[in-house]
C-alpha cells in the first residue's frame, strides 16, 4: 500500500494563478522593439532611431499576426503606419493637446465617463493589444483612472445611483485585455441592475489579435443575457484576414451585433477606394460600418490629420459609390457636445 503523502505542517493558502491561455501568450510575445519590427519587414534601418525616440512617449506594441499582414519593404504600408513610432510624434503642434475630447471633464468617478445620455463609458483597463500611434487616449492617466482599481464595486455603485443609464460601454484601453474571469465578475454584478439593457464593447482585439475570441470568451458572451454589441476598430481592408473573419463569425454566433469604427488617417485610408473597400470587406464579414471618426487632435498625432474639406469630399465619394448602409457616419468628437458631431 502506498504511503500517504505527508501534509505540509502549516498549509499556506495560495490562490493558484491560472496558466496563461494562448491569446495571453501571443500578447506577451507582441513586437515591442523598433529594430525587430524593421528587421521582420525588411525596412530601412534608418527608421529605427526615430522610432526609438518616439516610443519613449508611447511604446511600440504590435502582435505578430498583425505584422504578418503588412507588406515587406514598404515603409508606407497602411497597417505599419498605424503602429510604427515616428519622428513627427515628437513635434508639438498648436491645437493638439493631451486630452482633446474632454475625457477628464466627463469623469463621474474612477474609470467612469458619462458624456452622453443613457450611456456610461467604463475605462476598464489601460492595456491594449496594439498601440495605435493616433490614439486619443495615448496620454490618458490610466494608473489613476481605471475602473478596476477597487474591483468593480465602485462602477456598480455609481450605476446603481443613476438609473438613467441603460447601456454600459466597456472601453479603455481595450477591455478584452481583461481575463474572462474579470469580465464575468462584471456581468454577474450587472445582473443586479435591471435598468441596464445593453453591454457594448469597444475593442481592437478581433482585428489585431483575433485569437482573443476563443472558447472561453465565447462561453462568457453566450452566458450574458444583456443585448450585446461589439464595436471593432478596423481602418483598412487589408487588416481583415481569414482569422479576423473567424473571430467575427464566432462573436455573431454568441449573439453579438457587430459594428465597426474607423479613424480617418492621412496616408492610411484617406481615399474613396480604401474606404469603400473597407466597407465592402466588413459587410462580407457581417459587420456594419458605424463611424468614421475625424482624428481627435491629440498631441503627437498631427501628421495623421485629414482636413475637413477633404473628409467631406471623401464622404461624398462614398455616398456616390456605396449603398447607404455601408457608408459610416463621418463625425468629430467635440468636448462638451451632447453627441458625436456629424460633419455632413
Ligand atoms: C463615443 C462615446 C460614447 C458612445 O457614443 P455613441 O454615439 O453612442 O456611439 C459614449 N460615451 C463616451 C464617453 C464616448 O466618448
Ligand atoms: S486599441 Fe484603441 S485604445 Fe488602444 S491604442 Fe489603439 S485606439 Fe487607443
Coordinates of C-alpha atoms and ligand atoms in Angstrom, one line a residue:
X1 CA 0.0 0.0 0.0
X2 CA 1.5 3.4 -0.9
X3 CA 2.4 5.7 1.9
X4 CA 0.0 8.7 2.2
X5 CA 1.8 11.8 1.3
X6 CA 2.7 14.0 4.3
X7 CA 0.5 17.0 4.7
X8 CA 2.5 20.3 5.0
X9 CA 2.6 21.2 8.6
X10 CA 1.4 24.8 8.1
X11 CA -0.6 25.0 4.9
X12 CA -0.2 28.4 3.2
X13 CA -3.4 29.4 1.5
X14 CA -2.4 30.4 -2.0
X15 CA -4.7 31.4 -4.8
X16 CA -3.5 29.5 -7.8
X17 CA -2.8 31.8 -10.8
X18 CA -4.2 30.1 -13.8
X19 CA -1.7 29.4 -16.5
X20 CA -1.7 31.9 -19.4
X21 CA -4.0 31.0 -22.2
X22 CA -2.9 31.1 -25.8
X23 CA -4.0 34.7 -26.5
X24 CA -2.2 35.9 -23.4
X25 CA 1.0 34.2 -24.7
X26 CA 0.6 35.8 -28.1
X27 CA 0.0 39.1 -26.4
X28 CA 3.2 38.7 -24.3
X29 CA 5.0 37.8 -27.5
X30 CA 4.0 41.0 -29.3
X31 CA 6.7 43.0 -31.1
X32 CA 7.9 45.9 -28.9
X33 CA 11.3 46.6 -30.4
X34 CA 11.6 49.0 -33.4
X35 CA 14.7 47.2 -34.5
X36 CA 12.9 43.9 -34.6
X37 CA 9.9 45.4 -36.4
X38 CA 12.2 46.8 -39.1
X39 CA 14.0 43.6 -39.4
X40 CA 10.9 41.5 -39.8
X41 CA 9.6 43.8 -42.5
X42 CA 13.0 44.3 -44.2
X43 CA 12.7 48.1 -43.7
X44 CA 15.4 50.7 -43.9
X45 CA 17.3 50.6 -40.6
X46 CA 17.3 54.4 -40.7
X47 CA 13.7 54.2 -39.4
X48 CA 14.9 52.6 -36.1
X49 CA 16.4 55.6 -34.3
X50 CA 13.4 57.9 -34.7
X51 CA 11.1 55.0 -33.7
X52 CA 13.1 54.5 -30.5
X53 CA 12.9 58.2 -29.7
X54 CA 9.2 58.4 -30.3
X55 CA 8.5 55.2 -28.4
X56 CA 9.8 56.8 -25.2
X57 CA 6.4 58.7 -25.0
X58 CA 4.2 55.8 -26.0
X59 CA 5.9 52.4 -26.6
X60 CA 5.7 50.3 -29.7
X61 CA 3.4 47.3 -29.4
X62 CA 2.0 45.1 -32.2
X63 CA 1.0 41.5 -32.3
X64 CA 3.0 39.3 -34.7
X65 CA -0.1 38.2 -36.7
X66 CA -0.8 41.9 -37.5
X67 CA 2.8 42.4 -38.6
X68 CA 2.4 39.3 -40.9
X69 CA -0.4 41.2 -42.7
X70 CA 2.0 44.1 -43.6
X71 CA 3.9 44.3 -46.9
X72 CA 7.6 43.6 -46.6
X73 CA 9.9 46.5 -47.6
X74 CA 7.1 49.1 -47.7
X75 CA 7.5 52.0 -45.3
X76 CA 4.1 53.4 -46.4
X77 CA 2.2 50.2 -45.6
X78 CA -1.2 51.3 -44.2
X79 CA -1.0 48.8 -41.3
X80 CA 2.6 49.7 -40.5
X81 CA 1.8 53.5 -40.4
X82 CA -0.7 52.8 -37.6
X83 CA 1.9 51.3 -35.3
X84 CA 5.4 52.5 -36.2
X85 CA 6.6 55.3 -33.9
X86 CA 7.8 58.2 -36.0
X87 CA 9.7 61.5 -35.5
X88 CA 6.7 63.8 -36.2
X89 CA 5.1 62.5 -33.0
X90 CA 7.7 64.4 -31.0
X91 CA 6.8 67.8 -32.6
X92 CA 4.4 69.9 -30.6
X93 CA 1.8 71.4 -32.9
X94 CA -0.6 74.2 -31.8
X95 CA -4.1 72.9 -31.1
X96 CA -3.0 69.3 -30.5
X97 CA -3.4 68.6 -26.8
X98 CA -3.2 65.8 -24.2
X99 CA -7.0 65.4 -23.7
X100 CA -8.7 66.5 -26.9
X101 CA -12.1 65.1 -26.2
X102 CA -12.7 66.4 -22.7
X103 CA -12.5 63.0 -21.0
X104 CA -11.5 64.4 -17.7
X105 CA -14.4 66.8 -17.7
X106 CA -16.8 63.9 -18.3
X107 CA -15.4 61.9 -15.4
X108 CA -18.0 60.9 -12.8
X109 CA -15.9 58.5 -10.8
X110 CA -12.8 56.3 -11.1
X111 CA -12.7 55.0 -14.6
X112 CA -16.2 56.2 -15.4
X113 CA -17.0 58.7 -18.2
X114 CA -20.6 59.9 -18.6
X115 CA -20.9 62.2 -21.6
X116 CA -24.0 61.1 -23.4
X117 CA -27.5 60.4 -22.3
X118 CA -28.2 56.9 -21.0
X119 CA -24.7 55.6 -21.9
X120 CA -21.8 55.3 -19.4
X121 CA -18.4 54.5 -20.6
X122 CA -16.2 52.4 -18.4
X123 CA -12.5 52.7 -18.8
X124 CA -11.9 49.1 -17.8
X125 CA -8.1 48.9 -18.3
X126 CA -5.3 50.8 -19.8
X127 CA -3.9 47.8 -21.6
X128 CA -4.2 47.3 -25.3
X129 CA -3.1 44.6 -27.7
X130 CA -1.7 47.2 -30.1
X131 CA -0.5 50.7 -29.6
X132 CA -2.1 52.9 -32.3
X133 CA 0.0 56.0 -32.8
X134 CA -3.0 58.2 -33.4
X135 CA -4.8 57.1 -30.2
X136 CA -6.6 59.9 -28.5
X137 CA -6.1 58.3 -25.1
X138 CA -2.3 58.0 -25.5
X139 CA -1.9 60.4 -22.7
X140 CA -4.7 59.1 -20.5
X141 CA -3.8 58.7 -16.8
X142 CA -4.7 55.0 -16.7
X143 CA -2.8 54.4 -13.5
X144 CA -5.2 56.7 -11.6
X145 CA -8.2 56.1 -13.8
X146 CA -9.1 52.5 -14.3
X147 CA -12.4 51.1 -13.2
X148 CA -10.8 48.0 -11.8
X149 CA -8.8 49.9 -9.2
X150 CA -11.1 48.7 -6.4
X151 CA -12.7 45.8 -8.1
X152 CA -15.9 46.6 -10.0
X153 CA -17.7 47.7 -6.8
X154 CA -17.3 51.4 -7.5
X155 CA -18.6 51.1 -11.0
X156 CA -21.6 49.1 -9.9
X157 CA -22.3 51.6 -7.1
X158 CA -22.2 54.5 -9.4
X159 CA -24.6 52.8 -11.8
X160 CA -26.9 52.0 -9.0
X161 CA -27.1 55.7 -8.2
X162 CA -28.0 56.6 -11.7
X163 CA -30.9 54.6 -13.1
X164 CA -30.9 56.7 -16.3
X165 CA -28.0 54.6 -17.6
X166 CA -29.3 51.7 -19.8
X167 CA -26.1 51.0 -21.7
X168 CA -22.7 50.1 -20.4
X169 CA -19.8 50.7 -22.8
X170 CA -16.6 48.9 -22.0
X171 CA -13.7 50.8 -23.3
X172 CA -10.2 51.6 -22.3
X173 CA -7.5 50.8 -23.3
X174 CA -9.0 47.6 -24.6
X175 CA -11.5 45.9 -22.3
X176 CA -10.8 42.5 -23.8
X177 CA -7.3 42.7 -22.3
X178 CA -9.1 41.7 -19.1
X179 CA -9.3 38.0 -18.3
X180 CA -12.6 36.1 -18.9
X181 CA -12.8 35.8 -15.1
X182 CA -12.7 39.6 -14.7
X183 CA -15.3 40.1 -17.4
X184 CA -17.6 37.5 -15.9
X185 CA -17.3 39.3 -12.5
X186 CA -18.6 42.4 -14.1
X187 CA -21.5 40.9 -16.0
X188 CA -22.5 38.9 -12.9
X189 CA -22.6 42.1 -10.9
X190 CA -24.6 43.9 -13.6
X191 CA -27.4 41.3 -13.1
X192 CA -28.5 43.3 -10.0
X193 CA -29.1 46.4 -12.2
X194 CA -32.3 45.7 -14.2
X195 CA -32.2 49.1 -15.9
X196 CA -29.0 48.1 -17.8
X197 CA -30.2 46.6 -21.0
X198 CA -27.2 46.7 -23.3
X199 CA -23.5 45.8 -23.0
X200 CA -21.3 47.4 -25.6
X201 CA -17.6 46.5 -26.0
X202 CA -15.2 48.7 -27.9
X203 CA -12.2 46.6 -28.9
X204 CA -9.5 46.1 -31.4
X205 CA -8.7 42.5 -30.4
X206 CA -10.9 40.9 -33.1
X207 CA -8.7 42.8 -35.6
X208 CA -5.2 42.8 -34.2
X209 CA -5.3 39.6 -32.0
X210 CA -8.3 37.6 -33.2
X211 CA -7.1 34.6 -31.1
X212 CA -8.6 36.5 -28.1
X213 CA -12.0 35.4 -29.4
X214 CA -11.5 31.9 -28.0
X215 CA -13.8 29.3 -26.4
X216 CA -13.6 31.0 -23.0
X217 CA -14.7 34.3 -24.3
X218 CA -17.5 32.8 -26.4
X219 CA -18.7 30.9 -23.3
X220 CA -18.7 34.2 -21.3
X221 CA -20.6 36.1 -24.0
X222 CA -23.1 33.4 -24.6
X223 CA -24.0 33.4 -20.9
X224 CA -24.6 37.2 -20.8
X225 CA -28.3 37.9 -21.2
X226 CA -27.9 41.6 -21.9
X227 CA -28.1 42.7 -25.5
X228 CA -24.6 42.7 -26.8
X229 CA -22.8 45.0 -29.2
X230 CA -19.2 44.7 -30.2
X231 CA -17.7 47.7 -32.0
X232 CA -14.5 46.6 -33.7
X233 CA -11.9 49.0 -35.0
X234 CA -10.5 48.4 -38.5
X235 CA -9.1 51.2 -40.6
X236 CA -8.1 49.3 -43.7
X237 CA -9.4 46.3 -45.7
X238 CA -6.0 44.6 -45.5
X239 CA -6.4 44.2 -41.7
X240 CA -9.3 41.8 -42.4
X241 CA -7.9 38.3 -42.9
X242 CA -9.4 34.8 -42.5
X243 CA -8.7 34.7 -38.8
X244 CA -10.4 38.1 -38.3
X245 CA -13.4 36.7 -40.2
X246 CA -13.4 33.6 -38.0
X247 CA -13.4 35.8 -34.9
X248 CA -16.3 37.9 -36.2
X249 CA -18.3 34.8 -37.1
X250 CA -17.8 33.4 -33.5
X251 CA -18.9 36.8 -32.0
X252 CA -22.0 36.8 -34.1
X253 CA -22.7 33.2 -33.2
X254 CA -22.6 34.3 -29.5
X255 CA -25.4 36.7 -30.1
X256 CA -23.4 39.8 -30.7
X257 CA -24.3 42.7 -33.1
X258 CA -21.1 43.8 -34.9
X259 CA -20.3 47.3 -35.8
X260 CA -17.0 48.9 -37.0
X261 CA -15.5 52.3 -36.3
X262 CA -12.5 53.7 -38.2
X263 CA -10.4 56.8 -37.8
X264 CA -9.8 58.8 -41.0
X265 CA -6.0 58.8 -41.2
X266 CA -3.8 60.5 -43.6
X267 CA -1.7 58.0 -45.6
X268 CA -3.7 55.1 -44.2
X269 CA -7.3 55.2 -45.5
X270 CA -7.8 58.7 -46.9
X271 CA -9.1 57.7 -50.3
X272 CA -12.5 56.7 -51.6
X273 CA -11.1 53.4 -52.8
X274 CA -9.6 52.4 -49.5
X275 CA -12.8 53.4 -47.5
X276 CA -15.2 51.7 -50.0
X277 CA -13.2 48.5 -50.0
X278 CA -13.1 48.5 -46.2
X279 CA -16.9 48.8 -46.0
X280 CA -17.3 46.0 -48.6
X281 CA -15.0 43.7 -46.8
X282 CA -16.6 44.4 -43.4
X283 CA -20.0 43.7 -44.7
X284 CA -18.8 40.4 -46.2
X285 CA -17.9 39.6 -42.6
X286 CA -21.4 40.6 -41.3
X287 CA -20.0 43.8 -39.8
X288 CA -21.8 47.2 -40.4
X289 CA -19.7 50.4 -40.7
X290 CA -20.8 52.7 -37.9
X291 CA -18.5 55.7 -37.5
X292 CA -15.7 57.2 -39.5
X293 CA -14.1 59.5 -36.9
X294 CA -12.2 62.7 -37.7
X295 CA -8.9 62.4 -35.9
X296 CA -9.0 63.6 -32.3
X297 CA -6.4 66.3 -32.1
X298 CA -4.2 64.6 -29.6
X299 CA -0.6 65.7 -29.1
X300 CA 1.7 63.6 -31.2
X301 CA -0.8 62.7 -34.0
X302 CA -1.0 65.9 -36.1
X303 CA 0.7 64.2 -39.0
X304 CA -2.4 61.9 -39.4
X305 CA -4.9 64.6 -39.6
X306 CA -7.1 65.0 -42.7
X307 CA -8.7 68.4 -43.3
X308 CA -12.4 68.8 -43.0
X309 CA -12.9 69.8 -46.7
X310 CA -11.0 66.7 -47.8
X311 CA -13.0 64.5 -45.4
X312 CA -16.3 65.8 -46.8
X313 CA -15.3 65.1 -50.3
X314 CA -14.3 61.5 -49.4
X315 CA -17.7 61.1 -47.8
X316 CA -19.5 62.4 -50.9
X317 CA -17.4 59.9 -52.9
X318 CA -18.6 57.0 -50.6
X319 CA -22.2 58.1 -50.8
X320 CA -22.0 58.1 -54.6
X321 CA -20.5 54.6 -54.7
X322 CA -22.0 52.5 -51.9
X323 CA -25.4 51.6 -50.6
X324 CA -26.4 53.9 -47.7
X325 CA -25.9 51.2 -45.0
X326 CA -22.3 50.8 -46.0
X327 CA -21.4 54.5 -45.5
X328 CA -20.2 55.1 -42.0
X329 CA -21.3 58.4 -40.3
X330 CA -18.5 60.9 -40.6
X331 CA -18.2 62.5 -37.1
X332 CA -16.0 64.6 -34.9
X333 CA -15.9 64.4 -31.1
X334 CA -16.2 67.9 -29.7
X335 CA -15.8 68.3 -26.0
X336 CA -19.0 69.3 -24.2
X337 CA -21.4 68.4 -27.1
X338 CA -24.4 66.0 -26.4
X339 CA -23.3 63.5 -29.0
X340 CA -20.6 63.0 -31.6
X341 CA -21.0 65.8 -34.1
X342 CA -21.8 64.8 -37.7
X343 CA -19.7 66.6 -40.3
X344 CA -22.3 66.3 -43.0
Ligands
LIG1 C1 -18.3 57.9 -28.1 C2 -18.7 57.8 -26.7 C3 -19.9 57.1 -26.4 C4 -20.8 56.4 -27.4 O1 -21.4 57.3 -28.3 P1 -22.3 56.6 -29.4 O2 -22.7 57.8 -30.3 O3 -23.5 56.1 -28.7 O4 -21.5 55.6 -30.1 C5 -20.3 57.1 -25.0 N1 -19.5 57.7 -24.1 C6 -18.4 58.3 -24.3 C7 -17.6 59.0 -23.2 C8 -17.9 58.4 -25.7 O5 -16.8 59.0 -25.9
LIG2 S1 -6.6 49.9 -29.3 FE1 -7.9 51.7 -29.1 S2 -7.4 52.5 -27.0 FE2 -5.7 51.0 -27.6 S3 -4.1 52.3 -28.6 FE3 -5.5 51.6 -30.2 S4 -7.0 53.2 -30.5 FE4 -6.0 53.5 -28.5

